[in-house]
PDB file of C-alpha atoms in Angstrom:
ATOM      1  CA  UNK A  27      17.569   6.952  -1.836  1.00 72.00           C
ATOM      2  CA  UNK A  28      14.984   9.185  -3.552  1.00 84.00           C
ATOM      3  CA  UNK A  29      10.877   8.517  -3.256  1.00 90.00           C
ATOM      4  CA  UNK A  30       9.305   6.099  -4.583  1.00 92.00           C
ATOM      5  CA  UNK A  31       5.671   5.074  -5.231  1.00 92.00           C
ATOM      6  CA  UNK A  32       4.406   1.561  -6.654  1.00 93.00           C
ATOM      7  CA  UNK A  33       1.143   1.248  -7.759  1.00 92.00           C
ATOM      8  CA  UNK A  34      -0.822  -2.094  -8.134  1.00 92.00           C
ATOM      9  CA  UNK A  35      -3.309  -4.000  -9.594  1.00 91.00           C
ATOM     10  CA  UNK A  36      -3.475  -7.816  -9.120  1.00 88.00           C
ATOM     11  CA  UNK A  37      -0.520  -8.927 -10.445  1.00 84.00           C
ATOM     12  CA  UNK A  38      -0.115  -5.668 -12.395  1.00 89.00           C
ATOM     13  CA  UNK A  39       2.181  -3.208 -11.059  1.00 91.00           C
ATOM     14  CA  UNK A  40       4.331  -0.380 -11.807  1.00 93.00           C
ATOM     15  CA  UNK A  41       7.207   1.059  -9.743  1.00 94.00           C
ATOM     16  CA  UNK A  42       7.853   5.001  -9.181  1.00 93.00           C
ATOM     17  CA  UNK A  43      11.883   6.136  -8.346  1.00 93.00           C
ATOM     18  CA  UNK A  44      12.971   9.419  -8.775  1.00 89.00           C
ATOM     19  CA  UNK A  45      16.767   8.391  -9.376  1.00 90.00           C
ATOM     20  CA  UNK A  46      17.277   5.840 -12.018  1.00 90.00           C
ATOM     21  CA  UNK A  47      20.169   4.075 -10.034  1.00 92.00           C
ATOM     22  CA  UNK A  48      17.500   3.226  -7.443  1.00 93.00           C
ATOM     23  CA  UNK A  49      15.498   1.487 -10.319  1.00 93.00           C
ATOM     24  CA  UNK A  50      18.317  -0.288 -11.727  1.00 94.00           C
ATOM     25  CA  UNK A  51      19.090  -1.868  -8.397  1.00 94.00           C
ATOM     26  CA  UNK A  52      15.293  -2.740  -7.959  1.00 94.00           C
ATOM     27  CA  UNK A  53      14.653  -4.699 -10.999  1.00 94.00           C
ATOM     28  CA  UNK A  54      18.074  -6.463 -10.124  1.00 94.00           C
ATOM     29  CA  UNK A  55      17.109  -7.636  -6.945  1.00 95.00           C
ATOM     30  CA  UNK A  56      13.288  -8.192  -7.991  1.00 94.00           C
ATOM     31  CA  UNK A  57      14.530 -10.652 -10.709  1.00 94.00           C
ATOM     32  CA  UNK A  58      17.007 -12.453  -8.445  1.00 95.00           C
ATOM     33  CA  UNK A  59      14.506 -12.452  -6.037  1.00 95.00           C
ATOM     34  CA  UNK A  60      11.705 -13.896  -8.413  1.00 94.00           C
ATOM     35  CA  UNK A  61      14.603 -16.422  -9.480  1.00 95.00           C
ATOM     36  CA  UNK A  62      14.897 -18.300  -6.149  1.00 95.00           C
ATOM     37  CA  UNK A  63      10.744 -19.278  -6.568  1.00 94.00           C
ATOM     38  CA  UNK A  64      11.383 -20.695  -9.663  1.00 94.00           C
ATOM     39  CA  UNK A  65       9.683 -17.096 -11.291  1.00 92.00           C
ATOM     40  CA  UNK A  66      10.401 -14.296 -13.847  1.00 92.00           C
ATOM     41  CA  UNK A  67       9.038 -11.347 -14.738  1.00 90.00           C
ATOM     42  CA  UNK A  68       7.082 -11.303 -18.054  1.00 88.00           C
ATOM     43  CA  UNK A  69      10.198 -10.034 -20.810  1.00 87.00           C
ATOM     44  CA  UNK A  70       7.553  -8.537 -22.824  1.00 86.00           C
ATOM     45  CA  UNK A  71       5.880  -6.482 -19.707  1.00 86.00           C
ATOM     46  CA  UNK A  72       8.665  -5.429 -18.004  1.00 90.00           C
ATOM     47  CA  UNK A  73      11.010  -2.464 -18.874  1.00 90.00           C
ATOM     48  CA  UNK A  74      12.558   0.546 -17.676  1.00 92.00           C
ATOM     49  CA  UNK A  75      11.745   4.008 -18.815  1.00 91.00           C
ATOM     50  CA  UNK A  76      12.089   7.615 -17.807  1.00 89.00           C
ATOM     51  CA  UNK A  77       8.235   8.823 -17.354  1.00 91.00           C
ATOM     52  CA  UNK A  78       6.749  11.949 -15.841  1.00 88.00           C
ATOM     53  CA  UNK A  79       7.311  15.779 -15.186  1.00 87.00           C
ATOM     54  CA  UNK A  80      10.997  15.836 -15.939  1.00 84.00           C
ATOM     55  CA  UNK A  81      11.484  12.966 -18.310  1.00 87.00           C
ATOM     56  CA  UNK A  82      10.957  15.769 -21.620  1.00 83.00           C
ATOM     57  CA  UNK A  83      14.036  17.865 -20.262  1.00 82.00           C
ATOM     58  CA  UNK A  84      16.146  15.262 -19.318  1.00 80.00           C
ATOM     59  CA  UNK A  85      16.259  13.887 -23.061  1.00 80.00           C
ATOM     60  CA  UNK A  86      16.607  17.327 -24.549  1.00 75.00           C
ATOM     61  CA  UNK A  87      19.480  17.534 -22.534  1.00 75.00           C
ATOM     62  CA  UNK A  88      21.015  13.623 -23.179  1.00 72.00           C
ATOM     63  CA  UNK A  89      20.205  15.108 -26.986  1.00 70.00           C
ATOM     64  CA  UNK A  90      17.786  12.374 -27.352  1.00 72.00           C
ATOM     65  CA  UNK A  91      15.447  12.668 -29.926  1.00 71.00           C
ATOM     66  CA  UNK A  92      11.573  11.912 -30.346  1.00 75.00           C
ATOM     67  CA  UNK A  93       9.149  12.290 -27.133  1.00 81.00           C
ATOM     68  CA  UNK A  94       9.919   9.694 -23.833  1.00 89.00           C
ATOM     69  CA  UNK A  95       8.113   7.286 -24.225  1.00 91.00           C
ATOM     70  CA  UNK A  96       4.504   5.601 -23.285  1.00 93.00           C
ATOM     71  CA  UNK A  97       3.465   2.552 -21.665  1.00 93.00           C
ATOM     72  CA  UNK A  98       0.205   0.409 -21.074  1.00 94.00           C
ATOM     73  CA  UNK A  99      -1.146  -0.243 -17.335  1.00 94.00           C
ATOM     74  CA  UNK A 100      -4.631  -1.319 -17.006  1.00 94.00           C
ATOM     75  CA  UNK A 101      -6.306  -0.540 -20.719  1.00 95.00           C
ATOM     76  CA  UNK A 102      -4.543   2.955 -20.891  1.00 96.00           C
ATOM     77  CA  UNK A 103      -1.790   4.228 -22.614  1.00 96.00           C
ATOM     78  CA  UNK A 104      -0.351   6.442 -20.358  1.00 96.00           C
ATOM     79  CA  UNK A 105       1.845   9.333 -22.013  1.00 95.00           C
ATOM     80  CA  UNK A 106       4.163  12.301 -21.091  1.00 92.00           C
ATOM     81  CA  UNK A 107       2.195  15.546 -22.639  1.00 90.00           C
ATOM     82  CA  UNK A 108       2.319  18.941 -22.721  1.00 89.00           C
ATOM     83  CA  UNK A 109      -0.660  21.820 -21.861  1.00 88.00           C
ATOM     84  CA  UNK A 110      -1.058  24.667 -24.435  1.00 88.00           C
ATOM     85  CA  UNK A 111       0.695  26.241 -21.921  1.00 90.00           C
ATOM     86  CA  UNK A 112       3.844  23.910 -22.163  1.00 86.00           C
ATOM     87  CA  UNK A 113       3.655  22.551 -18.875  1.00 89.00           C
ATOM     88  CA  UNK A 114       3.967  18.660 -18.282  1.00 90.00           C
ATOM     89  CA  UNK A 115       0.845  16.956 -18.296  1.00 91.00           C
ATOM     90  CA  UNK A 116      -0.437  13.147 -18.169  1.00 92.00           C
ATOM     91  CA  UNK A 117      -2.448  11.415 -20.991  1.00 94.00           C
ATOM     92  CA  UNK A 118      -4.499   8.555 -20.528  1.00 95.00           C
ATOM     93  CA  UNK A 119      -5.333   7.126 -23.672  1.00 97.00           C
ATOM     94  CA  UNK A 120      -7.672   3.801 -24.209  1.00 97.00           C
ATOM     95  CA  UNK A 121      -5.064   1.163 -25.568  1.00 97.00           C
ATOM     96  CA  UNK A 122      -5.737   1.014 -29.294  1.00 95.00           C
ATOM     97  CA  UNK A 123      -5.732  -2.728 -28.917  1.00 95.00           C
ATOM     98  CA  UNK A 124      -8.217  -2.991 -26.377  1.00 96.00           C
ATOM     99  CA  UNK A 125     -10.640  -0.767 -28.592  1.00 97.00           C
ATOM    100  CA  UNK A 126     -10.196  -2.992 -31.204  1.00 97.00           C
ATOM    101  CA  UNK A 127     -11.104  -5.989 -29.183  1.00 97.00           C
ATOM    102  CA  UNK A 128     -14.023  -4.884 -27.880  1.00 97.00           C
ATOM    103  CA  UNK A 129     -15.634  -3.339 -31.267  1.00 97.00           C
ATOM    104  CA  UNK A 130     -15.063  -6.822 -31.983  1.00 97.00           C
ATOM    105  CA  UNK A 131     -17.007  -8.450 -29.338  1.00 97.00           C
ATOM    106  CA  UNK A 132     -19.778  -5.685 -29.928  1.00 97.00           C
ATOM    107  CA  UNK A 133     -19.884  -6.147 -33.649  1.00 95.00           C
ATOM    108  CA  UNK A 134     -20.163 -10.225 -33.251  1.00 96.00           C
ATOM    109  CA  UNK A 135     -22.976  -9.988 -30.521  1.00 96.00           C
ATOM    110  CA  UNK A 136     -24.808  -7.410 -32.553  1.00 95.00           C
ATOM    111  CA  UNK A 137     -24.991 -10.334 -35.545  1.00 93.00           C
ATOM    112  CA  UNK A 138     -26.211 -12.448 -33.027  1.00 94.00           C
ATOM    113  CA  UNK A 139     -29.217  -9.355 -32.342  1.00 94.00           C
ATOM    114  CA  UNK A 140     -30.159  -8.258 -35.242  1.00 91.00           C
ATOM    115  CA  UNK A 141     -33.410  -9.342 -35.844  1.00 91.00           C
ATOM    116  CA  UNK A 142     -34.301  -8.407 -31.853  1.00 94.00           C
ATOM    117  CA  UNK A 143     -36.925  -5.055 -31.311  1.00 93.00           C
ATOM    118  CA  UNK A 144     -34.619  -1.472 -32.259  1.00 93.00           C
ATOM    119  CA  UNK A 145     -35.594  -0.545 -28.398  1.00 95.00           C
ATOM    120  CA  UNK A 146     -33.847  -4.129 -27.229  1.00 96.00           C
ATOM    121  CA  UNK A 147     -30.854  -3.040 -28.838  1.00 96.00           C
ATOM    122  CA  UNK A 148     -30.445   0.437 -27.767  1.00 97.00           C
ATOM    123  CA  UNK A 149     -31.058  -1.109 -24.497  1.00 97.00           C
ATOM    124  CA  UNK A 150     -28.321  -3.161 -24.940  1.00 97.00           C
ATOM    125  CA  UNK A 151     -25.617  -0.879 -26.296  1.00 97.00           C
ATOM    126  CA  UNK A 152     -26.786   1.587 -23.998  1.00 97.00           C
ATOM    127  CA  UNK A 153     -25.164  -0.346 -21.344  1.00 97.00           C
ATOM    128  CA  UNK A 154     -21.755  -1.463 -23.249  1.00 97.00           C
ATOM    129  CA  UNK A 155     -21.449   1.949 -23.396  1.00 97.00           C
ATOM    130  CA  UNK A 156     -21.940   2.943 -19.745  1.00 97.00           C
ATOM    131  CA  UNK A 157     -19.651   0.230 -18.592  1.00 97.00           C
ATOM    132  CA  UNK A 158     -17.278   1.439 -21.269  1.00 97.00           C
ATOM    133  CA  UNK A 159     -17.383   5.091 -20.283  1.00 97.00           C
ATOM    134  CA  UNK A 160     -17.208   4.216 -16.828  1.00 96.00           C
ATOM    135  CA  UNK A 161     -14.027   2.172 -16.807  1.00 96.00           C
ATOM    136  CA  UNK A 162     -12.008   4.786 -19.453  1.00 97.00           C
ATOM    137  CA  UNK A 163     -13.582   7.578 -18.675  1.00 96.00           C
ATOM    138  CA  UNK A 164     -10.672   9.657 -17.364  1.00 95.00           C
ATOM    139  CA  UNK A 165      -9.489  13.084 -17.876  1.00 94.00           C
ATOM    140  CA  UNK A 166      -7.639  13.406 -21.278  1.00 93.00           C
ATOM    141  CA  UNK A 167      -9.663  10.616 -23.074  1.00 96.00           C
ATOM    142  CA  UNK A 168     -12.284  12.778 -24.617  1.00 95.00           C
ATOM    143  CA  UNK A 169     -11.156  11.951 -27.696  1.00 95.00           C
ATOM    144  CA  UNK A 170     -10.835   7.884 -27.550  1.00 97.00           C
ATOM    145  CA  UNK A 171     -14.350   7.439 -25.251  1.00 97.00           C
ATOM    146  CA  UNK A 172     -15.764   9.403 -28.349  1.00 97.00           C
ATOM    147  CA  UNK A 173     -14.636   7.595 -30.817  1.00 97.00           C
ATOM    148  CA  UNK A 174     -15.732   4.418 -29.447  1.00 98.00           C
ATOM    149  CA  UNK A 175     -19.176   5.728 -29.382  1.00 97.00           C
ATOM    150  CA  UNK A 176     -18.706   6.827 -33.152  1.00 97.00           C
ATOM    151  CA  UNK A 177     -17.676   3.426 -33.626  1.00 97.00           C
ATOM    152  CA  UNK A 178     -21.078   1.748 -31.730  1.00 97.00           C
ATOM    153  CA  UNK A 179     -22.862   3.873 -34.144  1.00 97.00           C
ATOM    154  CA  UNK A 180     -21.683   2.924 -37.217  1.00 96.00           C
ATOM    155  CA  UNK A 181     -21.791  -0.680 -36.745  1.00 96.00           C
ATOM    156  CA  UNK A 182     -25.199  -0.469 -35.739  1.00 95.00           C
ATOM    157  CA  UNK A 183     -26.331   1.409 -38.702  1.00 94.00           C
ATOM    158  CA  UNK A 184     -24.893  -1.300 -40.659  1.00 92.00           C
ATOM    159  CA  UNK A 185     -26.633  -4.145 -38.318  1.00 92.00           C
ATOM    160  CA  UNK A 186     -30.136  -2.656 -38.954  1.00 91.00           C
ATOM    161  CA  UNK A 187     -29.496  -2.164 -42.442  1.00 89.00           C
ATOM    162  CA  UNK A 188     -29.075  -5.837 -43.623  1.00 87.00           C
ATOM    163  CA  UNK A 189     -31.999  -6.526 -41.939  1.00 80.00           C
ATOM    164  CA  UNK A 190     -34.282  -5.428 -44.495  1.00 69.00           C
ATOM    165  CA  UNK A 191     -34.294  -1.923 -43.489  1.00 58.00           C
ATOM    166  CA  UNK A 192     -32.120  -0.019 -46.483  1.00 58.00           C
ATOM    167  CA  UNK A 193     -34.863   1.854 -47.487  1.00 66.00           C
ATOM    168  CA  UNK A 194     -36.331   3.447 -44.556  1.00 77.00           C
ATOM    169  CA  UNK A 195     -32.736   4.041 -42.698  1.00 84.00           C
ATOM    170  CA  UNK A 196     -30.896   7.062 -43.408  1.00 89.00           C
ATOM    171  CA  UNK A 197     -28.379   8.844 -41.494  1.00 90.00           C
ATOM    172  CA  UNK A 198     -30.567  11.496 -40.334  1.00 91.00           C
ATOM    173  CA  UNK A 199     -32.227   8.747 -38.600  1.00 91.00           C
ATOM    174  CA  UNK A 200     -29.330   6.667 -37.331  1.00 93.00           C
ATOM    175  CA  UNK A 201     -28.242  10.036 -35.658  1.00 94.00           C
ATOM    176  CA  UNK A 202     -31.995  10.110 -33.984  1.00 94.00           C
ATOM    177  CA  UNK A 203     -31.540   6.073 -32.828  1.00 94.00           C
ATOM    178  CA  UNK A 204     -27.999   7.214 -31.512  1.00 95.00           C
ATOM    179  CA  UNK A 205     -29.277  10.476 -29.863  1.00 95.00           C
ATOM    180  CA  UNK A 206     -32.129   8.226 -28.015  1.00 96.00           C
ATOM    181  CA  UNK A 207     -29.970   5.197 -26.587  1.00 96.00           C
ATOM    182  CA  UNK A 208     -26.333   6.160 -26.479  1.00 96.00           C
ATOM    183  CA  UNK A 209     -25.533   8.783 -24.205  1.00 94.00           C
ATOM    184  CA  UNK A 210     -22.423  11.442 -24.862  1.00 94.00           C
ATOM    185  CA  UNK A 211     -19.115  10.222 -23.615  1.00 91.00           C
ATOM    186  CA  UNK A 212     -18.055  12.110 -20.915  1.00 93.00           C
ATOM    187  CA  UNK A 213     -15.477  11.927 -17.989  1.00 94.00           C
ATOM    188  CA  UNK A 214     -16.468  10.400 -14.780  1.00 93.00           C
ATOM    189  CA  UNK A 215     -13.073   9.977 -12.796  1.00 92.00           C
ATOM    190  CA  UNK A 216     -12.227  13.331 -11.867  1.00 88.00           C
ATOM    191  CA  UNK A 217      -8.424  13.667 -11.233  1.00 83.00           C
ATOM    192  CA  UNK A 218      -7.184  12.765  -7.469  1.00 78.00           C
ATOM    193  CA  UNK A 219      -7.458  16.445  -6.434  1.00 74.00           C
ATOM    194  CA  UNK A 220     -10.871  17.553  -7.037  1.00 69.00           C
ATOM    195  CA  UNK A 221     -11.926  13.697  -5.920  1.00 62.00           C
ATOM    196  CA  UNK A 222     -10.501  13.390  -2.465  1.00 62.00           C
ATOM    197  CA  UNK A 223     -11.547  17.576  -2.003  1.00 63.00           C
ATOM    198  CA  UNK A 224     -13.766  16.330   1.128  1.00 56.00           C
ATOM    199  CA  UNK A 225     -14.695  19.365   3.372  1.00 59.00           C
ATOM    200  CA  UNK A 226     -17.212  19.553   6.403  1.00 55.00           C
ATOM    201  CA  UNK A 227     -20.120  22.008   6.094  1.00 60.00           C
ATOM    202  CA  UNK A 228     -18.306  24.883   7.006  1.00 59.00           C
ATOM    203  CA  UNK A 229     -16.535  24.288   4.138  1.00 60.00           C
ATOM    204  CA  UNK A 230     -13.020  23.226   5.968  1.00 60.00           C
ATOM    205  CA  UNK A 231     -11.051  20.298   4.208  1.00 58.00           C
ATOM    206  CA  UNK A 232     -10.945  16.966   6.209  1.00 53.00           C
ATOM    207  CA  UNK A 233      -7.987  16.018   8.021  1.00 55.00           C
TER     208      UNK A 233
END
């Protein structure tokens, strides 16, 4: 049998092998086992992929075509890159769908704001976005954690705007509201290696 890792959440979880015969005999026994509690695995959550360093070469050489393929644990799409120097490397990607939802939520509370003080609101969205940044704010999301502050942005320019404020609010402006409340998105999980570094004061790791 080759290693395997299973990480949790909950009720969440996701299941590491390195040989796929191993998995195939795990999600056999899992449902059978599941089955004698009167229980089943969700058919729409469960499935069995080929993820990780090696998954890229094995399906150049099955000849399959297209990259392997993704999968959402925990608000992240998690996905099999590549570095510029063409070395394996995991994404993390906020799950489009959870984005979505929670522009959604924003945008209907912000309605609900308007007419409170410009300062009570960049209070308030200063804080979605903290909570936001610090839940998705992983290495490799950059890109999403920015756009969800773009997003923040634009909907409030559009809130203070139907409140009677057309004339006096320009971009140049929104872009001074946004520079005074909402803080640049930036990573704040550091990746395992650099976050369990701990060293003594002469410097020599923990053991």
């Amino acid at each position: 049998m080759g290693d395997v890792i299973i990480v949790r959440y909950a009720d969440d979880f996701i299941v590491g092998f390195e040989r796929r015969d191993d998995a195939n005999t795990f999600l056999a026994e899992l449902r059978r086992r599941l089955a004698k509690f009167c229980l089943e695995l969700h058919p729409d959550k469960t499935r069995l992929l080929a993820f990780g360093r090696y998954a890229r070469d094995r399906r150049q050489k099955s000849r399959e075509t297209g990259a392997p393929e993704t999968f959402n644990f925990l608000g992240l799409t998690h996905i099999c890159g590549l570095t510029r120097e063409g070395k394996f490397a995991l994404l993390r990607h906020t799950m489009r769908k959870r984005m979505t939802a929670k522009l959604a939520e924003v945008g209907a509370e912000m309605r609900r704001r308007r007419q409170d003080p410009i300062p009570a609101q960049g209070r308030w969205l200063a804080s979605v976005l903290r909570g936001h940044v610090a839940y998705y704010g992983v290495p490799n999301n950059a890109q999403a954690l920015n756009a969800f502050r773009t997003a923040i942005t634009q909907r409030w320019y559009r809130s203070l705007r139907r409140r009677g404020q057309r004339r006096r609010l320009n971009w140049h402006r929104m872009d001074a509201l946004a520079n005074r409340w909402l803080a640049p998105a930036r990573i704040v999980h550091p990746w395992p290696g650099p976050r369990f570094d701990a060293r003594h004061c002469d410097k020599s790791p923990v053991r």
